[in-house]
């Protein structure tokens, strides 16, 4: 694919956790308006790629580089990357006892948006609840999407947004993600995103533009999302023969 | 009914005194059912506007009501230890508050009592007696403080609280002493059948040594839910010893202590005794260290003596979880902002019972502690 000005560019990225390499020479470009799907078996490096882009420890870039809207982000801290416009919906976020949705929203100066956004995700009754404390799987995932709506990132990373969620909630989460991705950020810029899915259920509700298969820390194939997911369902995470 | 209303002009308390007291929960007298303020070695003000509440200096109450002599040292021996012996030396002319909430009174506004130490290097010995009579209901706010220019001194206090049958009390107490002071507090309470207590105590400011010892006895079906929040910046040493005796069948208690060290040391030594059948009790001690110095020690102890007494405890002490910090920072917060949010959440200061001024003060102290300003 050819992209003139990608929002995210990952060039030959190698990442390790401790001494163990988890990503080996990943290259990827994501343009504004695009939503890329990451497919792959457990341990293939999907979550590691999102964590490395976000800047989460203990993932450590050993070589290669990453750019957000042309700006190198390798040397930026986690907080600085978030401030620059990267946001992430966590797969398994921690519980924060005593920190309510309300107080979180105030802390990131997004309190004025909270009521409306919470209503869209059916989380109005949770505003006084502590973050992720006693939440069901579906409630955690809805909160993670609500968190991104409040944060308003330019690049959104979704780590398995539908895992552990019943079908009804997958639709609600997928619809919310689609609406969020389709809406420009506060500066009027088109968003872009990366989403990890195991089940592929989310693909029925979001308009993904590209899909990639990862194996053993390498990006081994890219293609149209629906076609590639059908291949995975029939043949596992193998490289399609036509490629 | 005590009526010193004539003294209650704006001159009764100086602006500086008001400011000091507001840090520990003081509100305008019109917002309180009763008020008592002790400054240095005398009661400066007592005031009650609710016929269900009687507030007097303890020495005056001793002369006014015959039963008060039986309440004084009714829960602890006057010879219990050196500190209490020092307080008992003035047994016939004690310095302290006497609060009596009369039988069946449903007091609408809170009752507030405060102790101030305005003279540097003073030694203050106080003895408070509180009687919440049968079926009475009240909310109480109490505070102890020294103004910002008083750094050193010693305060030793004894408090005896009686809750008669079916009495209900919700209370908040706050302390803000000088950073070089030594404070020793002894609190004893006796809850008769069906009495209910819900309390929150907050100690946040830097202090050289702060020792609190409490003993609570709960009779049949009495219930107590107590929370303590304390903060220890560098140079602060806090020791909290408590003993809760579930002495009557069906008595229940929940005692939660949350400790934050920013370089200071905190010891929480809590003993829960199930002395009657059908009693239930829980001790929770959680400690959070903000940096590598300082120490938090949690010692929860359980002693079941009666059949069917169910007692449990949970204790955790550690640094801030890096996963939580990273999670918040990934949403765009600085590390400091993320830490503040976690600490304030840990301390549960969203609780409606905590006055806004106190919440703001806690946030300020956390910032000061990090910057080494305390």
mmCIF file of C-alpha atoms in Angstrom, chain A residues 54 56-57 78-79 82-83 86 90 93-100 103-104 107-108 131-132 143-144 147 151, chain B residues 321-335 337-338 341-350:
data_model
loop_
_atom_site.group_PDB
_atom_site.id
_atom_site.type_symbol
_atom_site.label_atom_id
_atom_site.label_comp_id
_atom_site.label_asym_id
_atom_site.label_seq_id
_atom_site.Cartn_x
_atom_site.Cartn_y
_atom_site.Cartn_z
ATOM 1 C CA UNK A 54 1.701 3.241 23.322
ATOM 2 C CA UNK A 56 4.021 0.812 27.957
ATOM 3 C CA UNK A 57 6.701 -0.840 30.050
ATOM 4 C CA UNK A 78 4.013 7.022 27.884
ATOM 5 C CA UNK A 79 2.406 10.234 29.065
ATOM 6 C CA UNK A 82 -0.830 10.052 25.125
ATOM 7 C CA UNK A 83 -0.570 13.838 25.108
ATOM 8 C CA UNK A 86 -2.295 8.118 21.105
ATOM 9 C CA UNK A 90 -6.757 -2.033 27.359
ATOM 10 C CA UNK A 93 -7.188 -2.856 32.635
ATOM 11 C CA UNK A 94 -6.365 -2.683 36.358
ATOM 12 C CA UNK A 95 -8.990 -1.952 39.009
ATOM 13 C CA UNK A 96 -8.630 1.449 40.619
ATOM 14 C CA UNK A 97 -10.252 1.401 44.038
ATOM 15 C CA UNK A 98 -11.550 4.791 45.089
ATOM 16 C CA UNK A 99 -11.149 6.328 41.609
ATOM 17 C CA UNK A 100 -14.607 6.855 40.153
ATOM 18 C CA UNK A 103 -13.006 11.668 39.166
ATOM 19 C CA UNK A 104 -11.085 10.092 36.273
ATOM 20 C CA UNK A 107 -8.542 14.436 35.998
ATOM 21 C CA UNK A 108 -8.247 14.458 32.218
ATOM 22 C CA UNK A 131 -12.932 2.121 37.736
ATOM 23 C CA UNK A 132 -13.176 -1.544 36.784
ATOM 24 C CA UNK A 143 -15.665 1.633 29.815
ATOM 25 C CA UNK A 144 -12.467 1.323 27.805
ATOM 26 C CA UNK A 147 -12.357 6.298 28.198
ATOM 27 C CA UNK A 151 -9.483 11.185 25.920
ATOM 28 C CA UNK B 321 1.063 -0.479 41.543
ATOM 29 C CA UNK B 322 2.941 0.430 38.361
ATOM 30 C CA UNK B 323 0.156 -1.077 36.219
ATOM 31 C CA UNK B 324 -2.262 1.463 37.685
ATOM 32 C CA UNK B 325 0.148 4.336 37.119
ATOM 33 C CA UNK B 326 0.763 3.271 33.505
ATOM 34 C CA UNK B 327 -2.931 2.868 32.867
ATOM 35 C CA UNK B 328 -3.642 6.427 33.977
ATOM 36 C CA UNK B 329 -0.599 7.855 32.206
ATOM 37 C CA UNK B 330 -1.742 6.181 28.989
ATOM 38 C CA UNK B 331 -4.792 8.419 29.197
ATOM 39 C CA UNK B 332 -2.609 11.527 29.215
ATOM 40 C CA UNK B 333 -2.000 12.168 32.905
ATOM 41 C CA UNK B 334 1.434 13.083 34.170
ATOM 42 C CA UNK B 335 2.968 10.651 36.621
ATOM 43 C CA UNK B 337 -1.334 13.531 38.499
ATOM 44 C CA UNK B 338 -1.741 9.761 38.236
ATOM 45 C CA UNK B 341 -5.513 10.302 41.794
ATOM 46 C CA UNK B 342 -4.477 6.854 43.049
ATOM 47 C CA UNK B 343 -3.632 8.155 46.521
ATOM 48 C CA UNK B 344 -6.839 10.138 46.831
ATOM 49 C CA UNK B 345 -8.761 7.100 45.644
ATOM 50 C CA UNK B 346 -6.935 4.919 48.142
ATOM 51 C CA UNK B 347 -7.938 7.318 50.886
ATOM 52 C CA UNK B 348 -11.550 7.282 49.621
ATOM 53 C CA UNK B 349 -11.930 10.992 50.029
ATOM 54 C CA UNK B 350 -14.976 11.020 47.794
#
